[in-house]
mmCIF file of C-alpha atoms in Angstrom:
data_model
loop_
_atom_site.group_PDB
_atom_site.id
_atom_site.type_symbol
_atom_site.label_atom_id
_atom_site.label_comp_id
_atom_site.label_asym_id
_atom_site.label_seq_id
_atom_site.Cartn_x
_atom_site.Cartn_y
_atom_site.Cartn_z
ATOM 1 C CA UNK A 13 0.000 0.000 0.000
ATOM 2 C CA UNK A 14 3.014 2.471 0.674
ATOM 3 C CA UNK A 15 4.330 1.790 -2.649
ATOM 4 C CA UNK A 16 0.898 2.362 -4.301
ATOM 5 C CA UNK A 17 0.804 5.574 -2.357
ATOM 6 C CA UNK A 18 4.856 6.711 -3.025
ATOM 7 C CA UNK A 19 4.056 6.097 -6.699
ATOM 8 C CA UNK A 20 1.033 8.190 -7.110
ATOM 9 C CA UNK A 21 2.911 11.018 -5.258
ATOM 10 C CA UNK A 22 5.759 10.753 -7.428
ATOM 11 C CA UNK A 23 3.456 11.044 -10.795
ATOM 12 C CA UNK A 24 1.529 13.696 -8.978
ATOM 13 C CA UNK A 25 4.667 16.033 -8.452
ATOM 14 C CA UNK A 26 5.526 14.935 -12.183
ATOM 15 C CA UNK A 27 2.266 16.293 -13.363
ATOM 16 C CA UNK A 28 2.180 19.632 -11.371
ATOM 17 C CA UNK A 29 6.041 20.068 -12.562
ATOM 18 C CA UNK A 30 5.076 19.638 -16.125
ATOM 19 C CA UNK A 31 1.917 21.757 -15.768
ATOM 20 C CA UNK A 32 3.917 24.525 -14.576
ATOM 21 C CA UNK A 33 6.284 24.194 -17.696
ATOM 22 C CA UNK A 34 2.928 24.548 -19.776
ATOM 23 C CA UNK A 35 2.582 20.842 -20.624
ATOM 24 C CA UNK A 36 1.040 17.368 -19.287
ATOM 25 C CA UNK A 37 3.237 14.519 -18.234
ATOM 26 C CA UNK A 38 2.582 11.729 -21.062
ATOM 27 C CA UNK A 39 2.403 8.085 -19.648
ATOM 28 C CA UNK A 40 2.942 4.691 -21.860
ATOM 29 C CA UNK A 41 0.625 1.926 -22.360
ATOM 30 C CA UNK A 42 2.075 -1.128 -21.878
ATOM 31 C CA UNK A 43 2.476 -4.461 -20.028
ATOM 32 C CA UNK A 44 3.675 -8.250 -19.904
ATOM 33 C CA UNK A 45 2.232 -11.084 -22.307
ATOM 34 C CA UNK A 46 2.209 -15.041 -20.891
ATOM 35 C CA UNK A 47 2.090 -18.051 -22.740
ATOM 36 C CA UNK A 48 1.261 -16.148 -26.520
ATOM 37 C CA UNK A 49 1.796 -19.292 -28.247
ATOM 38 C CA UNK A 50 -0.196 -18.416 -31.366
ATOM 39 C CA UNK A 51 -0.287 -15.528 -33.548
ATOM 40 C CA UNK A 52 -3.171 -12.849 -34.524
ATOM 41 C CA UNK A 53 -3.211 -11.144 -31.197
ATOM 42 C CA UNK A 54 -4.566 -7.000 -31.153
ATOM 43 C CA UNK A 55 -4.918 -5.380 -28.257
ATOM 44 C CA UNK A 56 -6.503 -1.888 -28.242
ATOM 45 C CA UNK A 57 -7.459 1.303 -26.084
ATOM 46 C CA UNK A 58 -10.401 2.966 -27.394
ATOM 47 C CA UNK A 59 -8.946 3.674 -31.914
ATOM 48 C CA UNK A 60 -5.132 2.595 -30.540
ATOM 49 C CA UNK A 61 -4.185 -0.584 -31.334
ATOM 50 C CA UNK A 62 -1.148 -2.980 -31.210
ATOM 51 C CA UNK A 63 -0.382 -6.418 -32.972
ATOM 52 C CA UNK A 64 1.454 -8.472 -30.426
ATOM 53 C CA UNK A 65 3.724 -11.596 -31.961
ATOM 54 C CA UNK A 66 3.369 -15.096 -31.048
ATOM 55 C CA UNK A 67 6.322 -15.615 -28.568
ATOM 56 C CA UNK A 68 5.635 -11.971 -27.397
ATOM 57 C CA UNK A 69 6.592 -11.669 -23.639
ATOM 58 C CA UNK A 70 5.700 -7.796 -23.548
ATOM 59 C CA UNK A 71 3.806 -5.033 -25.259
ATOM 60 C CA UNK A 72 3.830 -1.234 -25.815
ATOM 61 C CA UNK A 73 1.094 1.090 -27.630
ATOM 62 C CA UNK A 74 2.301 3.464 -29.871
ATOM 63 C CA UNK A 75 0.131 6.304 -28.412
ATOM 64 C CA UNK A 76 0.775 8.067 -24.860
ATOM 65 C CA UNK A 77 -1.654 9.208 -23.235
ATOM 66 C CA UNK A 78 -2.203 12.827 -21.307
ATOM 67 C CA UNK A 79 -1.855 13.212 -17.349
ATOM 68 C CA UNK A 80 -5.557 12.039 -16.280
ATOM 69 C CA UNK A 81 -6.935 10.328 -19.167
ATOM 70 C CA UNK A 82 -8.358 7.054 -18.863
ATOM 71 C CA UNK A 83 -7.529 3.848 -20.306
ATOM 72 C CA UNK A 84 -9.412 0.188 -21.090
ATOM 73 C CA UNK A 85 -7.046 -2.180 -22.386
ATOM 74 C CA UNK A 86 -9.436 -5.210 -24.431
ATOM 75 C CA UNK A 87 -8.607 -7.336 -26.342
ATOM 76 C CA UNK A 88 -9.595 -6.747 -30.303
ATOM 77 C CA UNK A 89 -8.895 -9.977 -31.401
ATOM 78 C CA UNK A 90 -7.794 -13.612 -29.835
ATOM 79 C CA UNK A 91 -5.045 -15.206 -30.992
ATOM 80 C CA UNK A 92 -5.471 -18.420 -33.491
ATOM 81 C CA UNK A 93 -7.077 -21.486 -30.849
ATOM 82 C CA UNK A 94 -6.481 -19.183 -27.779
ATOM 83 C CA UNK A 95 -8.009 -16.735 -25.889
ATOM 84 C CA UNK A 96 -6.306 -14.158 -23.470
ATOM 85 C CA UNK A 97 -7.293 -11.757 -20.266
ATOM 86 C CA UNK A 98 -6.120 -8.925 -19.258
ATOM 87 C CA UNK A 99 -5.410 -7.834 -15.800
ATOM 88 C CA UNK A 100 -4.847 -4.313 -14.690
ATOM 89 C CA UNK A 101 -5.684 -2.957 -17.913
ATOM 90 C CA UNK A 102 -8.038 -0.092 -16.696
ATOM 91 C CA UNK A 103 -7.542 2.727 -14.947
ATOM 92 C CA UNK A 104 -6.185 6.752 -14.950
ATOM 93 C CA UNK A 105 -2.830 7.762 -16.088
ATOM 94 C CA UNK A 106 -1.296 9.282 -13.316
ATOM 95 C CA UNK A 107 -2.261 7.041 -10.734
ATOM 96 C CA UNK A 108 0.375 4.633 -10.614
ATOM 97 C CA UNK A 109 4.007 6.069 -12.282
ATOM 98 C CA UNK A 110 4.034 3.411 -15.305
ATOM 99 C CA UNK A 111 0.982 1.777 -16.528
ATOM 100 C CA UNK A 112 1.757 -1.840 -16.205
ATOM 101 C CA UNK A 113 -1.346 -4.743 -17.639
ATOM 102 C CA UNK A 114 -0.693 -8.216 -17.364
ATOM 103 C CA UNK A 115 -2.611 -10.178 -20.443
ATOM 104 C CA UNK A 116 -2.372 -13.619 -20.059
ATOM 105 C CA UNK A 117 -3.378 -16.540 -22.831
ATOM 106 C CA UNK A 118 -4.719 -20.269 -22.395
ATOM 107 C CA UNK A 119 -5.203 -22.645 -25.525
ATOM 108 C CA UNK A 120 -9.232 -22.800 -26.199
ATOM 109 C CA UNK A 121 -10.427 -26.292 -24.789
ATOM 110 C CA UNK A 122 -12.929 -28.743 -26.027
ATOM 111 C CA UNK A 123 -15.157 -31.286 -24.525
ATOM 112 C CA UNK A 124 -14.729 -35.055 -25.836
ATOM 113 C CA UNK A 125 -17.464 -37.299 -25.526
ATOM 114 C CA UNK A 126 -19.809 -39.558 -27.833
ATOM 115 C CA UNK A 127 -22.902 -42.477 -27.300
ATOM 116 C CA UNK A 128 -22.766 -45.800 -25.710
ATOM 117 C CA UNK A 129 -24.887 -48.547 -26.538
ATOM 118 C CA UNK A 130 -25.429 -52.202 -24.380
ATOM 119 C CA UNK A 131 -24.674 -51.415 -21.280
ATOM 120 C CA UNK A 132 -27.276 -52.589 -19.549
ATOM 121 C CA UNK A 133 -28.509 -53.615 -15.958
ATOM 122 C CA UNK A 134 -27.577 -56.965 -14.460
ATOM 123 C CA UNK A 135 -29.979 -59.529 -14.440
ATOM 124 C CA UNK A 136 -31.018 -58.443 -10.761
ATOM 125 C CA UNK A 137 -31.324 -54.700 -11.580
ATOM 126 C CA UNK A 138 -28.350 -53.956 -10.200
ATOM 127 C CA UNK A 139 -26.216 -51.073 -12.425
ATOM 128 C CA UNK A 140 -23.605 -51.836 -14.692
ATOM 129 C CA UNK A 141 -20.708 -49.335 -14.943
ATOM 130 C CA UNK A 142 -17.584 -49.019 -17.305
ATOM 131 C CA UNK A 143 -14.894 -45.959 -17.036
ATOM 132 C CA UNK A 144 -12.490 -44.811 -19.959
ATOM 133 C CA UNK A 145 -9.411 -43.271 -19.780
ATOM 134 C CA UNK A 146 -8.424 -40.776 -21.834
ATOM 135 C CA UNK A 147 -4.224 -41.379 -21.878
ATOM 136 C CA UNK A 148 -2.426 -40.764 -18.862
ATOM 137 C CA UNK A 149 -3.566 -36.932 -18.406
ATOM 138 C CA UNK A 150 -6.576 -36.473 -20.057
ATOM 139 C CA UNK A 151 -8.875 -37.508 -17.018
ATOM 140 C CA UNK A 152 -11.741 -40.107 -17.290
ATOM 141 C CA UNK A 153 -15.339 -40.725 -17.113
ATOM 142 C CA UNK A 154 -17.347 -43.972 -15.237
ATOM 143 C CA UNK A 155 -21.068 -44.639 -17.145
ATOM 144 C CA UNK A 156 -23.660 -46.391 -15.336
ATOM 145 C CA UNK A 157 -26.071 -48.472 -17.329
ATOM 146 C CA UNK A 158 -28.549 -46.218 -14.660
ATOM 147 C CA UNK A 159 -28.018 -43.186 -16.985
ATOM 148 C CA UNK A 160 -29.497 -44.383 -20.286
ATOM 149 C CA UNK A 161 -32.461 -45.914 -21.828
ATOM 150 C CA UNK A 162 -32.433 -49.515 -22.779
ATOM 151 C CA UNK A 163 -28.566 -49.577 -22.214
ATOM 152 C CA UNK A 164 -28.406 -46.856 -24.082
ATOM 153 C CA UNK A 165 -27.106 -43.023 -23.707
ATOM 154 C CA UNK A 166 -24.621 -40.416 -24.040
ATOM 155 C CA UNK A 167 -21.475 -39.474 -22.231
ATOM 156 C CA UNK A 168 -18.714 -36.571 -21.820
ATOM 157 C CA UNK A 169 -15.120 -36.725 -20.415
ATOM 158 C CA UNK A 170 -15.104 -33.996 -17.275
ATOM 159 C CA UNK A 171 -11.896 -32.675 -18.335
ATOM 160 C CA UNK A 172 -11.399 -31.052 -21.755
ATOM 161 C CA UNK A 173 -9.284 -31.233 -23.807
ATOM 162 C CA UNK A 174 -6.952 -28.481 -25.689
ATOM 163 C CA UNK A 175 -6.860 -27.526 -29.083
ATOM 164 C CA UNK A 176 -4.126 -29.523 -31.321
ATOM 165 C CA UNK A 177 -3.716 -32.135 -28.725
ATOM 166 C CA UNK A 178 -4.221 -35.630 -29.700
ATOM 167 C CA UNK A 179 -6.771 -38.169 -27.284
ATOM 168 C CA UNK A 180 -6.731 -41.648 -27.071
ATOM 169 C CA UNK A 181 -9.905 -43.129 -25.148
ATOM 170 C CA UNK A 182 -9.296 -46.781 -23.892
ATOM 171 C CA UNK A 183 -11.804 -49.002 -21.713
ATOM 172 C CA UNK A 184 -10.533 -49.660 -17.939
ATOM 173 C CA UNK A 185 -10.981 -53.375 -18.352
ATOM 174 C CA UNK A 186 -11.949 -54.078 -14.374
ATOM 175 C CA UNK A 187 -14.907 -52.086 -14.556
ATOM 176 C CA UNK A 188 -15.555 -54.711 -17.359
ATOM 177 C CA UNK A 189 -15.886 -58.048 -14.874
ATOM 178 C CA UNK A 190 -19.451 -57.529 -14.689
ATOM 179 C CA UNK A 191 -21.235 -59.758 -17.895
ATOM 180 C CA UNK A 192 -19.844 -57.399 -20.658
ATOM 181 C CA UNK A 193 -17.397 -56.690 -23.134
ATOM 182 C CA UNK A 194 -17.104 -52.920 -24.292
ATOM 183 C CA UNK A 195 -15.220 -51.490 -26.887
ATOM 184 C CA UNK A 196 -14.742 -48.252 -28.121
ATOM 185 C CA UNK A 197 -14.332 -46.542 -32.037
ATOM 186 C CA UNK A 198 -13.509 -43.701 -32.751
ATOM 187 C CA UNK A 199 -11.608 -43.282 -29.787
ATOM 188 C CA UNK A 200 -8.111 -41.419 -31.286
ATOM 189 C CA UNK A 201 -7.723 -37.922 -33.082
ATOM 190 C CA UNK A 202 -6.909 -34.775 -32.668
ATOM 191 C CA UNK A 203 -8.434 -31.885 -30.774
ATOM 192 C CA UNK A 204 -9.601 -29.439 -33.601
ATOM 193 C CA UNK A 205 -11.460 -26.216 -33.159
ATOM 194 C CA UNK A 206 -14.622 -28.044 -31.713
ATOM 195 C CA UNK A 207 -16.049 -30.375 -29.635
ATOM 196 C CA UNK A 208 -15.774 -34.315 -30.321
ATOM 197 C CA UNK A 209 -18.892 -35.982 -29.823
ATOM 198 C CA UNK A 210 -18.145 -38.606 -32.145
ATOM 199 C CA UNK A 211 -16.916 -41.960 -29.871
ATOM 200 C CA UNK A 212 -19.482 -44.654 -29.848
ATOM 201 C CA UNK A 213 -18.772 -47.170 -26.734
ATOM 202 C CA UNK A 214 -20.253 -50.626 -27.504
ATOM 203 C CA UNK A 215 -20.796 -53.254 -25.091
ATOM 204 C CA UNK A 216 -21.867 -57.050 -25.237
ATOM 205 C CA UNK A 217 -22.649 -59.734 -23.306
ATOM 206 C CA UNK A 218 -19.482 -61.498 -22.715
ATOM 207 C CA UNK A 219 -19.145 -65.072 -24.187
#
């Protein structure tokens, strides 16, 4: 808080000093970028606008801005399969001495998920589950025969998954000791730009 406080003083006596010399103390827009894998990134305040690089650890605008005016940072336009936030990016010139926004970028993620068909209820009603894996990072999912009709239903992995990684969606073959024999299609690929819904799980009575 004494910091926050030391630097507004500092660009306060900057201002007045300026003001006496007949002008306004002029403060730069700019901040630190994280994780800009992708290119396509513009950031802009109010008509000013900058194109950041992919790789970019840091931006500046081209325009300064007067003593006192304020400033919105947004972003313009998302990088290529990302999306970015900005922190700090609001505020008046003058209150801090630099204007410093953090913008910060994450890969867009996807859901994966599909239909399953047999898995049905034990001969005593009691529920039938199978999980599937999703490699070693990708999380899983467990489906109960309980949450379809006529062993029949849909299903979606909790964790999604980012765009351009691959997936590869095995059955957990304990959960598979109870009467049936699932198997999945469709269950490898590529994350692309939208949600997979295309993995059909299949089970049968076992032999």
């Amino acid at each position: 808080m004494k910091l926050s406080y030391a630097g507004a003083g500092v660009a306060l006596i900057l201002a007045a000093t300026l003001a006496a010399c007949g002008g306004k103390a002029q403060f730069t827009l700019q901040g630190t970028v994280d994780n800009l894998r992708n290119s396509g990134l513009v950031l802009a305040n109010g008509n000013d606008t900058v194109s950041v690089p992919a790789g970019a650890t840091s931006f500046t605008f081209p325009q300064q801005i007067d003593y006192g005016t304020t400033y919105n940072i947004t972003v313009k336009t998302d990088p290529a399969h990302m999306n970015c936030q900005i922190g700090g990016g609001s505020g008046s010139a003058g209150h801090t001495v630099t204007i410093q926004a953090q913008v910060v970028c994450n890969q867009n993620t996807y859901t994966l998920g599909g239909l399953f068909t047999g898995l049905t209820a034990a001969a005593d009603g009691t529920a039938r589950t199978v999980t599937l894996l999703n490699g070693s990072t990708g999380g899983a999912v467990t489906i109960s025969s309980a949450s379809g009709t006529l062993g029949a239903g849909d299903f979606v992995f909790g964790t999604q998954v980012a765009d351009g990684q691959s997936y590869g969606v095995t059955v957990v073959k304990p959960d598979v000791a109870n009467g049936l024999t699932c198997t999945v299609a469709n269950g490898t690929g590529v994350m692309h730009e939208a949600a997979v819904s295309n993995l059909i799980l299949t089970c049968v009575p076992t032999p």
